[in-house]
mmCIF file of C-alpha atoms in Angstrom:
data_model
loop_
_atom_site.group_PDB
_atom_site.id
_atom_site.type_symbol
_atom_site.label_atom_id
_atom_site.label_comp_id
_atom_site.label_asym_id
_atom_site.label_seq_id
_atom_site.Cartn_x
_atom_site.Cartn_y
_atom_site.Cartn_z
ATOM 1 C CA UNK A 1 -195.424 -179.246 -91.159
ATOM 2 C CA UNK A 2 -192.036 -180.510 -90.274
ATOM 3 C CA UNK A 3 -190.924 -180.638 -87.112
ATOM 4 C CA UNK A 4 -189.817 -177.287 -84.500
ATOM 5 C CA UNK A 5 -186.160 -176.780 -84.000
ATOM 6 C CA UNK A 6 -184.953 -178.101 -80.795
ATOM 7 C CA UNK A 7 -181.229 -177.025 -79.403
ATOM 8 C CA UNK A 8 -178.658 -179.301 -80.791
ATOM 9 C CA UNK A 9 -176.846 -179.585 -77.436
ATOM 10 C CA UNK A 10 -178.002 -180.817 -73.846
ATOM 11 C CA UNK A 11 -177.079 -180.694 -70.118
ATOM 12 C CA UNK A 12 -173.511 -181.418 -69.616
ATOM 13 C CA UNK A 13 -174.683 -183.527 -66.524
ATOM 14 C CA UNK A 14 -177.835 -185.405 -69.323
ATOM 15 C CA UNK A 15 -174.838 -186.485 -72.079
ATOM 16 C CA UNK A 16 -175.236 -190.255 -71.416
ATOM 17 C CA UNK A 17 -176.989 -192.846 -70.480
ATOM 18 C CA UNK A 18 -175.002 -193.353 -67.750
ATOM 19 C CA UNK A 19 -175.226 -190.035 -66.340
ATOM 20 C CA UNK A 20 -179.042 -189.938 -66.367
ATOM 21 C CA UNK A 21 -178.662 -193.106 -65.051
ATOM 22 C CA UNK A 22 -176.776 -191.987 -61.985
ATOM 23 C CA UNK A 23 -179.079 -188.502 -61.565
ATOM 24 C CA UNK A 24 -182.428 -190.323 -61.336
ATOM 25 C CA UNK A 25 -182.226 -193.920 -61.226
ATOM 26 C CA UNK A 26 -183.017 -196.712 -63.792
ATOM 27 C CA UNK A 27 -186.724 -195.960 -63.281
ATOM 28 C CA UNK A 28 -186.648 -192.207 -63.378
ATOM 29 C CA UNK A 29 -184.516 -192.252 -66.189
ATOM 30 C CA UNK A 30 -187.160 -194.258 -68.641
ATOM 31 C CA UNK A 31 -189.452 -192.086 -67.492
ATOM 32 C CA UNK A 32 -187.562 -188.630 -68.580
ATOM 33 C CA UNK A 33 -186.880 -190.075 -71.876
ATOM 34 C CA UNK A 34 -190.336 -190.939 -72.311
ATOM 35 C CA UNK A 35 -191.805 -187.091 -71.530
ATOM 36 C CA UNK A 36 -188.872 -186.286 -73.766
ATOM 37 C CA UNK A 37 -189.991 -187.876 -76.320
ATOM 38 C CA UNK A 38 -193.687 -186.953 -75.557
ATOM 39 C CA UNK A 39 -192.973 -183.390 -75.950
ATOM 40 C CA UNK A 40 -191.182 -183.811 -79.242
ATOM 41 C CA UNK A 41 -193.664 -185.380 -81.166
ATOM 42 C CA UNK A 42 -196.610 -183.603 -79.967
ATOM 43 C CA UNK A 43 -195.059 -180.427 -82.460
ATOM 44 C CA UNK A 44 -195.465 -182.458 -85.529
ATOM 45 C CA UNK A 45 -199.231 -183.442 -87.051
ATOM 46 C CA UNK A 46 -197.675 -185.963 -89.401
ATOM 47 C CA UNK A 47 -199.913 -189.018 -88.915
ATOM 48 C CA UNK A 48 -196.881 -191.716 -88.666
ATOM 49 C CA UNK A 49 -194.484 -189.473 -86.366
ATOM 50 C CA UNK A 50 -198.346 -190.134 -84.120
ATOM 51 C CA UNK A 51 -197.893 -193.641 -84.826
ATOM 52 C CA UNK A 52 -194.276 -193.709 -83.584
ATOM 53 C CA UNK A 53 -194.937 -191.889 -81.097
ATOM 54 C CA UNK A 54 -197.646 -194.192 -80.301
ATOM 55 C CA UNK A 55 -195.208 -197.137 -80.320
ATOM 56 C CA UNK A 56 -192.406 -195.795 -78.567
ATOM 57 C CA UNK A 57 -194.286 -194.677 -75.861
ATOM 58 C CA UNK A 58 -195.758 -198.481 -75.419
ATOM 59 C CA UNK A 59 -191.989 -199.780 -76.091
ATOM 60 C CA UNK A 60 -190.923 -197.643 -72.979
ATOM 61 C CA UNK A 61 -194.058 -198.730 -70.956
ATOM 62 C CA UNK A 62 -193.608 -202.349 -71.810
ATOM 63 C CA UNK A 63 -189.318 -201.933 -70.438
ATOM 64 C CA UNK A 64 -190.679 -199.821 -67.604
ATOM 65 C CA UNK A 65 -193.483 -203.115 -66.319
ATOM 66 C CA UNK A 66 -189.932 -205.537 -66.400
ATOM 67 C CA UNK A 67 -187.866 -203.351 -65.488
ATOM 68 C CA UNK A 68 -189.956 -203.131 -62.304
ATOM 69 C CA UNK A 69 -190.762 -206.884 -62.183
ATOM 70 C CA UNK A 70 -187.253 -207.644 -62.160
ATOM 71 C CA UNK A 71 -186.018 -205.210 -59.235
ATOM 72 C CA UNK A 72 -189.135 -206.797 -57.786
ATOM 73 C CA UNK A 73 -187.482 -210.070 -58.257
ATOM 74 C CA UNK A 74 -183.810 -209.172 -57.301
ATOM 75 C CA UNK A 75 -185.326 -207.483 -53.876
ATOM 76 C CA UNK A 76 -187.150 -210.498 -53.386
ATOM 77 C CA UNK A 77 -183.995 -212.718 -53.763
ATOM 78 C CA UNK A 78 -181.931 -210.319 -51.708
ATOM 79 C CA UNK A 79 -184.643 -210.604 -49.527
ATOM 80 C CA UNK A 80 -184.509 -214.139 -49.099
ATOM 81 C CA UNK A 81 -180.454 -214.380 -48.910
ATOM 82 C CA UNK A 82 -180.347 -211.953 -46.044
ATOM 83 C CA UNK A 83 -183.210 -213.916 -44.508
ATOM 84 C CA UNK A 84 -181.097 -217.252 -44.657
ATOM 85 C CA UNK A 85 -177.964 -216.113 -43.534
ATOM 86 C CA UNK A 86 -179.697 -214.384 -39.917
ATOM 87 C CA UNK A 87 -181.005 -217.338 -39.838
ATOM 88 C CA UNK A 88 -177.906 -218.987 -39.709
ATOM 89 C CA UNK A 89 -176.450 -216.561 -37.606
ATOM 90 C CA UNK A 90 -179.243 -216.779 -34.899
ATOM 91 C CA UNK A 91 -179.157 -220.068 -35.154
ATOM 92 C CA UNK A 92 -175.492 -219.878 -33.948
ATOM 93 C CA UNK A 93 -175.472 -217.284 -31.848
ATOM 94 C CA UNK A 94 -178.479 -218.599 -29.953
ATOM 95 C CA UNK A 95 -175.944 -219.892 -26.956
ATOM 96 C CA UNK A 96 -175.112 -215.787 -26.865
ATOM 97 C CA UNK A 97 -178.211 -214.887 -26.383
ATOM 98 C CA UNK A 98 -179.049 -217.087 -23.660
ATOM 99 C CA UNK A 99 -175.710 -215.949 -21.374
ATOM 100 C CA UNK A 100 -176.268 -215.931 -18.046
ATOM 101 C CA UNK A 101 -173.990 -213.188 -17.049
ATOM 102 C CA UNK A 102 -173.631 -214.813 -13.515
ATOM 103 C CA UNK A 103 -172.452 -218.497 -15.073
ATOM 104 C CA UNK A 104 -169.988 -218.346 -17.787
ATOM 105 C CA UNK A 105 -169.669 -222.269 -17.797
ATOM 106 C CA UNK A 106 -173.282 -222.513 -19.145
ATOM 107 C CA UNK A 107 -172.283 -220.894 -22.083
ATOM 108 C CA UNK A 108 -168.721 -221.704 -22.300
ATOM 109 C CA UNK A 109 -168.417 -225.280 -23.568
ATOM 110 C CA UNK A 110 -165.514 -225.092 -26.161
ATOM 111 C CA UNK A 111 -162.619 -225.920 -23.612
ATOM 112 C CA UNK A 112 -164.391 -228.909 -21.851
ATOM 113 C CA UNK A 113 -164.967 -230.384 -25.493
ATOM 114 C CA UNK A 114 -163.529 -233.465 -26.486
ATOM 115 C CA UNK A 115 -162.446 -231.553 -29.738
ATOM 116 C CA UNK A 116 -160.481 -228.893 -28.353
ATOM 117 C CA UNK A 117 -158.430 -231.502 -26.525
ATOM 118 C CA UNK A 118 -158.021 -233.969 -29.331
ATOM 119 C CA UNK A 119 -157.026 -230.773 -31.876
ATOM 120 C CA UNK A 120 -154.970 -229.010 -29.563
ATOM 121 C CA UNK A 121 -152.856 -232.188 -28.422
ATOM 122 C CA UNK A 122 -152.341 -233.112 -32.051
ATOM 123 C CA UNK A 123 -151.533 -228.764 -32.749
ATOM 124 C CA UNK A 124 -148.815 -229.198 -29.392
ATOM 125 C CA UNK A 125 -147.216 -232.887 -30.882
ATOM 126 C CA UNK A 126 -146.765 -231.401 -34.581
ATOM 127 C CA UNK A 127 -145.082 -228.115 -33.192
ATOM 128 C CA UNK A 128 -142.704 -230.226 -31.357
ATOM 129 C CA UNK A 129 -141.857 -232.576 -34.157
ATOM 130 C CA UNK A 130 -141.658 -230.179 -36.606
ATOM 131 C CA UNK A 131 -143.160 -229.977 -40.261
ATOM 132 C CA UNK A 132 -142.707 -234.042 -41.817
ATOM 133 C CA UNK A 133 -141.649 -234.014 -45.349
ATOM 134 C CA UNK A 134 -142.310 -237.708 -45.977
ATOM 135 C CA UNK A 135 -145.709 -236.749 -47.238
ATOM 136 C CA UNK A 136 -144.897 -234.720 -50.080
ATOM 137 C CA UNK A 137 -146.000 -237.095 -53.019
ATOM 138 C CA UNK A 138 -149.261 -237.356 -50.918
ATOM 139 C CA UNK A 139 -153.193 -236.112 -52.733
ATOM 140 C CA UNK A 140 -153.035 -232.939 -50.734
ATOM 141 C CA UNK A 141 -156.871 -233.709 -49.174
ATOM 142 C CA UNK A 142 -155.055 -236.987 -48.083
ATOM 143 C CA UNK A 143 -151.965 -235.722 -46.276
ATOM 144 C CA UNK A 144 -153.037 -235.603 -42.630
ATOM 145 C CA UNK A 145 -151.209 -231.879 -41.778
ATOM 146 C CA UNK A 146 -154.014 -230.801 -44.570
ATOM 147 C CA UNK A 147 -156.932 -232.233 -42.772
ATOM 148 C CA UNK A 148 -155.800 -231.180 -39.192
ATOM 149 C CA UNK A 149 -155.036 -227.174 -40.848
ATOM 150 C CA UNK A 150 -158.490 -227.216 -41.711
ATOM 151 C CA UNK A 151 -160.019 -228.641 -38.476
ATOM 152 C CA UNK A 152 -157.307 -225.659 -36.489
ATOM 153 C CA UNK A 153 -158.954 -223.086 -39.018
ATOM 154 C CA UNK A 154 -162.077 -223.952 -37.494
ATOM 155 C CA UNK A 155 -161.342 -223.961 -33.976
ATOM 156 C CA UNK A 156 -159.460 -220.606 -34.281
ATOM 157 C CA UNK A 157 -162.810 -219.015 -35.754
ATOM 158 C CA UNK A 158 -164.653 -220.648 -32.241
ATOM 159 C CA UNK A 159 -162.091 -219.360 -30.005
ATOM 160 C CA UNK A 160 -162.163 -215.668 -31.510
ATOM 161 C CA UNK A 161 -166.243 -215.967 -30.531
ATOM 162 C CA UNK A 162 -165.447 -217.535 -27.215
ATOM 163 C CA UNK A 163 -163.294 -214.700 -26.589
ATOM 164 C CA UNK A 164 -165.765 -212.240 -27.452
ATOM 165 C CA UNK A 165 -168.629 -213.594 -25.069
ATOM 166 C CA UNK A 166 -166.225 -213.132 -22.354
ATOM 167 C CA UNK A 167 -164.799 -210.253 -23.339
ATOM 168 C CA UNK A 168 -168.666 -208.941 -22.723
ATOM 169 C CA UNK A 169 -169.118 -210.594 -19.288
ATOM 170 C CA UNK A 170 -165.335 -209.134 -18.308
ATOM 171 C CA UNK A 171 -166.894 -205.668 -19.660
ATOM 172 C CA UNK A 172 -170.364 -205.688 -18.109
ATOM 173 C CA UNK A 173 -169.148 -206.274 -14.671
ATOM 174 C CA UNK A 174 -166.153 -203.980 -14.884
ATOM 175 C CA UNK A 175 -168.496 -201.089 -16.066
ATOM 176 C CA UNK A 176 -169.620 -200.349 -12.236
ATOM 177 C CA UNK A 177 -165.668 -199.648 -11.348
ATOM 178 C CA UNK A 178 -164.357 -198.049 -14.576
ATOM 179 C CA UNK A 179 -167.200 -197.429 -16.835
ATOM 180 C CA UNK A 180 -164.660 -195.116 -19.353
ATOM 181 C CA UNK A 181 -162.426 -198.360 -19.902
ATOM 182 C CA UNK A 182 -164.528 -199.648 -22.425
ATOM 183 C CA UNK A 183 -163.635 -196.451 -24.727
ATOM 184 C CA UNK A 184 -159.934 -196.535 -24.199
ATOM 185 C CA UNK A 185 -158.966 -199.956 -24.613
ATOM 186 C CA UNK A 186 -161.007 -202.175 -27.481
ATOM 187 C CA UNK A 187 -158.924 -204.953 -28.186
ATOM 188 C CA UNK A 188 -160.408 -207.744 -26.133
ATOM 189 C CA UNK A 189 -157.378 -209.484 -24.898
ATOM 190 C CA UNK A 190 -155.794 -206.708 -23.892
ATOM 191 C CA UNK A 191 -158.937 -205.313 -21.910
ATOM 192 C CA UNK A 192 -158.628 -208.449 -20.279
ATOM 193 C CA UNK A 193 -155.079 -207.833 -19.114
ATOM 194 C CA UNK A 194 -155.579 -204.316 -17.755
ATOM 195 C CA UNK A 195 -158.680 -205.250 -16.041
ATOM 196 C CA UNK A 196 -156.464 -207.929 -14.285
ATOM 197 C CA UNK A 197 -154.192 -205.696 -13.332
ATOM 198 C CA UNK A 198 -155.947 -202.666 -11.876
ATOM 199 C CA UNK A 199 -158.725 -204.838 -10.143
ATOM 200 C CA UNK A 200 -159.935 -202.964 -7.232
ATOM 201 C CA UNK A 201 -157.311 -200.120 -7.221
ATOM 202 C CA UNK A 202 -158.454 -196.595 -7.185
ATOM 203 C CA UNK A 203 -155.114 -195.141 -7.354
ATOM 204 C CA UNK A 204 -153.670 -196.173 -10.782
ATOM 205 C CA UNK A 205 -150.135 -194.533 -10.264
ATOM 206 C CA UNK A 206 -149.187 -197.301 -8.206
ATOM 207 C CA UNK A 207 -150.291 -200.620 -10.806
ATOM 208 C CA UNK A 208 -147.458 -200.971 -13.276
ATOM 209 C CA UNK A 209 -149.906 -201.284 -17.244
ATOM 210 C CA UNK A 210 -146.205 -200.919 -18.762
ATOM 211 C CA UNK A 211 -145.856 -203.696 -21.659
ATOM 212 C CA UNK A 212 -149.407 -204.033 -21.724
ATOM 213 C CA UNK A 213 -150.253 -200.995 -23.540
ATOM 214 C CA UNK A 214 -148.387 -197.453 -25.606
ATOM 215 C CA UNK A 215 -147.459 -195.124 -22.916
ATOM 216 C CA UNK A 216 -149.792 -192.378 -24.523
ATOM 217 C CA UNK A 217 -152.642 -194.786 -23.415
ATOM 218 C CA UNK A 218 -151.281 -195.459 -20.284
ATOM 219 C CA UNK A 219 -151.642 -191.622 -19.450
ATOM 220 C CA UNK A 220 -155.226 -191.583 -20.572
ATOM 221 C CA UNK A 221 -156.363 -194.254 -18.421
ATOM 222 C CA UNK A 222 -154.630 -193.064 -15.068
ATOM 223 C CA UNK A 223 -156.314 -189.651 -15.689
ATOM 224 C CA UNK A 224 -159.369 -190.769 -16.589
ATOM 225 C CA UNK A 225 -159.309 -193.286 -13.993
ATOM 226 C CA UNK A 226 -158.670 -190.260 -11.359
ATOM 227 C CA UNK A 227 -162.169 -188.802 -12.508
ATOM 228 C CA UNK A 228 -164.346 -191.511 -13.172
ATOM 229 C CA UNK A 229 -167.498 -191.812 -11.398
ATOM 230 C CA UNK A 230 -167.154 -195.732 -11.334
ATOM 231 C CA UNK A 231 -167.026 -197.812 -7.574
ATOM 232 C CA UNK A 232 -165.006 -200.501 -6.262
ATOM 233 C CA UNK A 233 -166.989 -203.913 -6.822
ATOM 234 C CA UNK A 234 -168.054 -206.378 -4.275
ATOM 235 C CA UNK A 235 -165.917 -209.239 -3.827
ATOM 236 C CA UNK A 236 -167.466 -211.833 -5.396
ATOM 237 C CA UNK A 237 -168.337 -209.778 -8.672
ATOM 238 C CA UNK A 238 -164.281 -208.498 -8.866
ATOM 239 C CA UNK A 239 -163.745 -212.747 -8.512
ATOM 240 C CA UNK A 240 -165.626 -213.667 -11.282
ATOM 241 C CA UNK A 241 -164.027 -210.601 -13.210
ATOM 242 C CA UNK A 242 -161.029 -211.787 -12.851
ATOM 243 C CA UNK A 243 -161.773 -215.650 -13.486
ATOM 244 C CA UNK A 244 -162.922 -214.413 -16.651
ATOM 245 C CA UNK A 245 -160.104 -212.423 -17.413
ATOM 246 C CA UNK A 246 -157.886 -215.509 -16.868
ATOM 247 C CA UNK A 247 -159.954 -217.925 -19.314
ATOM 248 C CA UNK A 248 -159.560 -215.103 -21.681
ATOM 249 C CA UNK A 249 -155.887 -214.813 -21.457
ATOM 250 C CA UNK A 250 -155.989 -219.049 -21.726
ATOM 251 C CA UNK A 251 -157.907 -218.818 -24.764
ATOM 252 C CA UNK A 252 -155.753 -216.855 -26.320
ATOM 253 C CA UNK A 253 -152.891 -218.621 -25.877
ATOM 254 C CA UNK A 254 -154.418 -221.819 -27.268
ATOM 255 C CA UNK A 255 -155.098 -219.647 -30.125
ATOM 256 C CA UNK A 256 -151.937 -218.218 -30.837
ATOM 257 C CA UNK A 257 -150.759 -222.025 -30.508
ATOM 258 C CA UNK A 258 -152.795 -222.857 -33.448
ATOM 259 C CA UNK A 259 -151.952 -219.590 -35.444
ATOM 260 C CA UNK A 260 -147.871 -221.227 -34.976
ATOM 261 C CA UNK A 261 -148.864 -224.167 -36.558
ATOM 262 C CA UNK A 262 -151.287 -223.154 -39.099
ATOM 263 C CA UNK A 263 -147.997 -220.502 -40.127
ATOM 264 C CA UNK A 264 -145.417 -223.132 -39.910
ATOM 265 C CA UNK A 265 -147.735 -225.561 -42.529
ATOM 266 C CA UNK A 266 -149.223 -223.159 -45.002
ATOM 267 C CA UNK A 267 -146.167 -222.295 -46.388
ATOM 268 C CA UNK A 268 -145.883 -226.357 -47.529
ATOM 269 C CA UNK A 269 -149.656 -226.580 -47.954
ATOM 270 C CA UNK A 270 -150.722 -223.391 -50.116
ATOM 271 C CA UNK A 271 -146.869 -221.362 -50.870
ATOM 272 C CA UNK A 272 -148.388 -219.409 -53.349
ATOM 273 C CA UNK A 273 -151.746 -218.338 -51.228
ATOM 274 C CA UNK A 274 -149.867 -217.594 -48.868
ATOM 275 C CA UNK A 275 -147.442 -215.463 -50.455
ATOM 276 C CA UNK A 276 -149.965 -213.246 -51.469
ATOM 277 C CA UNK A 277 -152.450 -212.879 -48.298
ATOM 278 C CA UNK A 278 -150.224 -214.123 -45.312
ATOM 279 C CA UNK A 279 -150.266 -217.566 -44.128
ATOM 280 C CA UNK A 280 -153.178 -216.990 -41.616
ATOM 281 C CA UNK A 281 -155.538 -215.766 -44.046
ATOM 282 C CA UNK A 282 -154.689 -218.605 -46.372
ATOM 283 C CA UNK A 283 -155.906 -220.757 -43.836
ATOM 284 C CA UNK A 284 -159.218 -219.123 -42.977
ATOM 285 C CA UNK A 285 -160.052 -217.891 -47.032
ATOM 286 C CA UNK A 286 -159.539 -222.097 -47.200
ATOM 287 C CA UNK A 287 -161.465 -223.053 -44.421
ATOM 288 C CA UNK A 288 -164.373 -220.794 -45.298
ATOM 289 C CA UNK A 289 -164.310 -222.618 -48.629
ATOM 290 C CA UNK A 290 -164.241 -225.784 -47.524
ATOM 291 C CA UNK A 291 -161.134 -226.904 -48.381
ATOM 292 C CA UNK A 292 -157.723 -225.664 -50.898
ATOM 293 C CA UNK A 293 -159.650 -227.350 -54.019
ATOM 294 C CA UNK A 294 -163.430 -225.525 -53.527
ATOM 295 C CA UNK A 295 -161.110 -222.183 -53.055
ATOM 296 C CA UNK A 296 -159.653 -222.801 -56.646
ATOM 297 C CA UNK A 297 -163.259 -223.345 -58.092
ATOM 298 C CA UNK A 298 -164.533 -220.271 -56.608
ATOM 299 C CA UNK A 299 -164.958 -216.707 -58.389
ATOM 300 C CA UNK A 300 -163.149 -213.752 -57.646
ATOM 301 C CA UNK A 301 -166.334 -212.229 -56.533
ATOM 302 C CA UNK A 302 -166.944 -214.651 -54.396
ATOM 303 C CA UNK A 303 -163.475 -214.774 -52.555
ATOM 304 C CA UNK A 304 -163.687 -211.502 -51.145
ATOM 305 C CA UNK A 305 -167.073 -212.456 -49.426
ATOM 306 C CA UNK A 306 -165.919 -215.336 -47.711
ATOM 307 C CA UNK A 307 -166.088 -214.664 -43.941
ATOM 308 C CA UNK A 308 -167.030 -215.809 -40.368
ATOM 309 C CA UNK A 309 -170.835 -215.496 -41.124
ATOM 310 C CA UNK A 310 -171.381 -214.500 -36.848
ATOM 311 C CA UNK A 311 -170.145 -211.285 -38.298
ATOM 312 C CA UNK A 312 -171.395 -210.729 -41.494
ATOM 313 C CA UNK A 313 -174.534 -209.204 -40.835
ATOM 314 C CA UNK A 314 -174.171 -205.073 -40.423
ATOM 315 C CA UNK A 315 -170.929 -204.979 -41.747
ATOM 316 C CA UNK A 316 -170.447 -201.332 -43.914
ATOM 317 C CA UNK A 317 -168.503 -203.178 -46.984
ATOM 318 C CA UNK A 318 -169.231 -206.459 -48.155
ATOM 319 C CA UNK A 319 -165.587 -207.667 -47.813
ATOM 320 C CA UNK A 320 -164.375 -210.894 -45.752
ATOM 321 C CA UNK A 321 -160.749 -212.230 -44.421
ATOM 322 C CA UNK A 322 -159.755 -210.292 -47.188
ATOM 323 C CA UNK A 323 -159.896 -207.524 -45.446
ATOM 324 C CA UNK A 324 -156.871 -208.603 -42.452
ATOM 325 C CA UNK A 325 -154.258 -208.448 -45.401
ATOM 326 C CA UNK A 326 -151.207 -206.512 -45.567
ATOM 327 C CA UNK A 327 -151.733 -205.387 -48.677
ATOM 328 C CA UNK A 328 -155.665 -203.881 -47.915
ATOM 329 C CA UNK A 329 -154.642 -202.656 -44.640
ATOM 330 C CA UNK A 330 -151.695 -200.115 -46.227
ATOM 331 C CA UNK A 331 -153.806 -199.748 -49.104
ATOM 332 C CA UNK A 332 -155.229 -196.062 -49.523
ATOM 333 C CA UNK A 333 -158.915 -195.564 -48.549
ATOM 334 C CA UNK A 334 -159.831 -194.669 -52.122
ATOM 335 C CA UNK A 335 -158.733 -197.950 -53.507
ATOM 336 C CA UNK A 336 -159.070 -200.427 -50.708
ATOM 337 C CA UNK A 337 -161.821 -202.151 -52.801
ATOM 338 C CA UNK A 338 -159.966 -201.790 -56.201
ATOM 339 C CA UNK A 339 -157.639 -203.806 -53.855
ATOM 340 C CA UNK A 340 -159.851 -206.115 -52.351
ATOM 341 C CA UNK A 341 -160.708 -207.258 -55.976
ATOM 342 C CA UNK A 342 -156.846 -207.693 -57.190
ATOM 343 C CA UNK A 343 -156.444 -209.535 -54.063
ATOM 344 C CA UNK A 344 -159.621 -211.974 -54.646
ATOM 345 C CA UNK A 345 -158.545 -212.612 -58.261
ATOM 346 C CA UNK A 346 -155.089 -213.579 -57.544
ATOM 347 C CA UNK A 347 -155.652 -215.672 -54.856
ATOM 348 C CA UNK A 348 -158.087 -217.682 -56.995
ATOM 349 C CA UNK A 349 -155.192 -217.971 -59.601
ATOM 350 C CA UNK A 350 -152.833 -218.869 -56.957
ATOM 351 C CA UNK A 351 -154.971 -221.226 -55.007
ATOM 352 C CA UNK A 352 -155.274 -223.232 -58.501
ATOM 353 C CA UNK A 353 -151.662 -223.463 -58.750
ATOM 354 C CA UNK A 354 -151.666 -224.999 -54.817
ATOM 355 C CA UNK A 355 -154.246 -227.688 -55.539
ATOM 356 C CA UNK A 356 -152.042 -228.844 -58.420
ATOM 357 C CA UNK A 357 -148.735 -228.433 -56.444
ATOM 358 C CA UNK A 358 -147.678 -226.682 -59.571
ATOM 359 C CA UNK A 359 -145.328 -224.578 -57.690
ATOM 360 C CA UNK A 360 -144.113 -225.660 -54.313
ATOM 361 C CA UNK A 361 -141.344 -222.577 -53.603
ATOM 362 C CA UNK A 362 -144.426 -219.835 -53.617
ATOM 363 C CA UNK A 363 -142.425 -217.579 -56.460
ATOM 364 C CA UNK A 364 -145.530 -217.417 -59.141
ATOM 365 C CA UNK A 365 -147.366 -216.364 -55.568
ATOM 366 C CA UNK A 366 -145.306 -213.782 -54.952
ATOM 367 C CA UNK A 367 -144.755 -212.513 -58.510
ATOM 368 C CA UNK A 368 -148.796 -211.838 -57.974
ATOM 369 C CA UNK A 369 -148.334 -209.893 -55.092
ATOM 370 C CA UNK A 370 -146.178 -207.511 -56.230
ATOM 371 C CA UNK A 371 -148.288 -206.955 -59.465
ATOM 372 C CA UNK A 372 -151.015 -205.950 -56.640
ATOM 373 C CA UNK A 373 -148.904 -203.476 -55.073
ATOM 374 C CA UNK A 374 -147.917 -202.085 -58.223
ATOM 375 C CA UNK A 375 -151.185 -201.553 -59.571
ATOM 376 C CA UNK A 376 -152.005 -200.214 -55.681
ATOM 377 C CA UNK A 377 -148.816 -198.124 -54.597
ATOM 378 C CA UNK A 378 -147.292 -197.180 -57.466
#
């Protein structure tokens, strides 16, 4: 008895692999073929279509056991990786944890360090004298601008957290005056300013927030300040506020010192890096690598990962400094990742070229960026 006629055609949404694959999931899809094929050869008595069928149905089986091994396995590992890296980050955030919101100088230690002076003395001298060309024949992880960009990478990335923790003391305190603040103004730095500025005031018309903030925001706060439900704050509380504020202000402007000379050097150090993802990012994609050479060695995939690890953990996409681009920023929602990968790639070609000085006026750089946009824009 041969075997019944089945349709010759299936499910437009069943025509590949693929497609099942997507529908039901790796497992679920083994399984339908398997009942598929179930069904099909229980129509025919032929003793070797049993045989086959006997077979195929242990073949399926068999990929089924290591198919579920291996997810096993990769869960496992994912697992583990994830476990690591909040390790880390507890590990570093412990000091965070422990803030005694009454006592920022028991958390706040970066300022008083020896290193802060020492790198920020050398950061003021080298703005002064300007960028020194005598070391351009120089092993670039000998020339001493090299070594001090990487040790101002790393202090930037501890001044953006030291910012932060005080950014939260500034915010907990001011939350018993003007509670809807929070809401209306989210960069840090600028928080700090307006909560500087308004202080104790009830009546907002008469503090001036022009040139610290668009005048559409300006209108939001002084009505919502009008209405809110917040209280003036004791004396003492509004004094550490504002002490707060003003090492948050001081930060910043140590930072934006290092920013200056991290910009003025990258252009020398890593032209064609630079050229594609700004001179900043350069400096932290090299940093997080552990130096212009590592970066070079590195995979594309792993370029776009490489981040401050304090804030790695909940993030929605698994995208790093690549993300602070100009090029990812502009970069329509649908294809921010398609450009997150262009971006990774090239730099890894481009941060090759920089380790071998192979082209010191950043053009092969910049030829990469515009075959980004292209592929992004146009």
């Amino acid at each position: 008895m041969g075997l019944a006629t089945y349709p010759t055609t299936i499910p437009a949404s069943l025509r590949s692999y693929n497609d099942c694959d997507n529908l039901f999931g790796t497992t679920l899809c083994a399984r339908f073929l398997l009942i598929t094929f179930r069904l099909l050869f229980r129509t025919c008595n032929n003793q070797k279509f049993v045989i086959f069928q006997t077979n195929l149905e242990d073949s399926f089986l068999a990929d089924l056991e290591d198919l579920s091994v291996n997810d096993n396995e990769n869960l496992d590992e994912d697992n583990d990786d994830a476990e690591h890296m909040e390790e880390d980050v507890n590990g570093d955030l412990a000091d965070i944890e422990a803030l005694n919101y009454d006592d920022l100088d028991s958390v706040l230690k970066l300022q008083k360090s020896q290193r802060f002076t020492d790198i920020m003395k050398k950061v003021e001298d080298a703005l002064e004298k300007g960028s020194d060309m005598s070391n351009q024949g120089m092993v670039l992880e000998d020339d001493p601008e090299y070594q001090l960009i990487m040790e101002c990478n790393t202090l930037s990335v501890d001044i953006e957290n030291e910012i932060v923790i005080i950014y939260n003391f500034i915010r907990d305190k001011y939350r018993l005056k003007f509670p809807e603040l929070e809401s209306l103004v989210h960069n840090p730095i600028d928080y700090a300013r307006v909560v500087k500025k308004i202080g104790n005031e009830v009546d907002l018309t008469v503090v001036d927030l022009e040139g610290l903030l668009p005048s559409a925001i300006i209108m939001v706060i002084s009505v919502t300040a009008s209405t809110t439900s917040g209280k003036p704050l004791p004396e003492d509380v509004l004094q550490k506020t504002i002490e707060a504020c003003d090492r948050a202000l001081t930060l910043d402007e140590s930072n934006k010192k290092v920013l200056d000379f991290v910009e003025s050097r990258m252009g020398y150090i890593a032209p064609n890096l630079s050229a594609i993802v700004g001179s900043v990012v350069a400096a932290k994609l090299m940093g997080a690598a552990g130096g212009l050479s590592s970066l070079a060695k590195m995979l594309a995939c792993n370029v776009q990962l490489l981040c401050d690890k304090k804030k790695a953990i909940g993030s929605q996409f698994r995208v790093g400094y690549i993300e602070q681009t100009e090029v990812f920023q502009t970069a329509p929602p649908a294809l921010k990742m398609r450009a997150c990968r262009l971006l990774s790639a090239k730099s890894t070609l481009a941060a090759r070229v920089d380790s071998i000085r192979g082209d010191p006026s950043g053009s092969q750089g910049r030829t990469y960026r515009e075959d980004i946009r292209k592929q992004i824009f146009y």
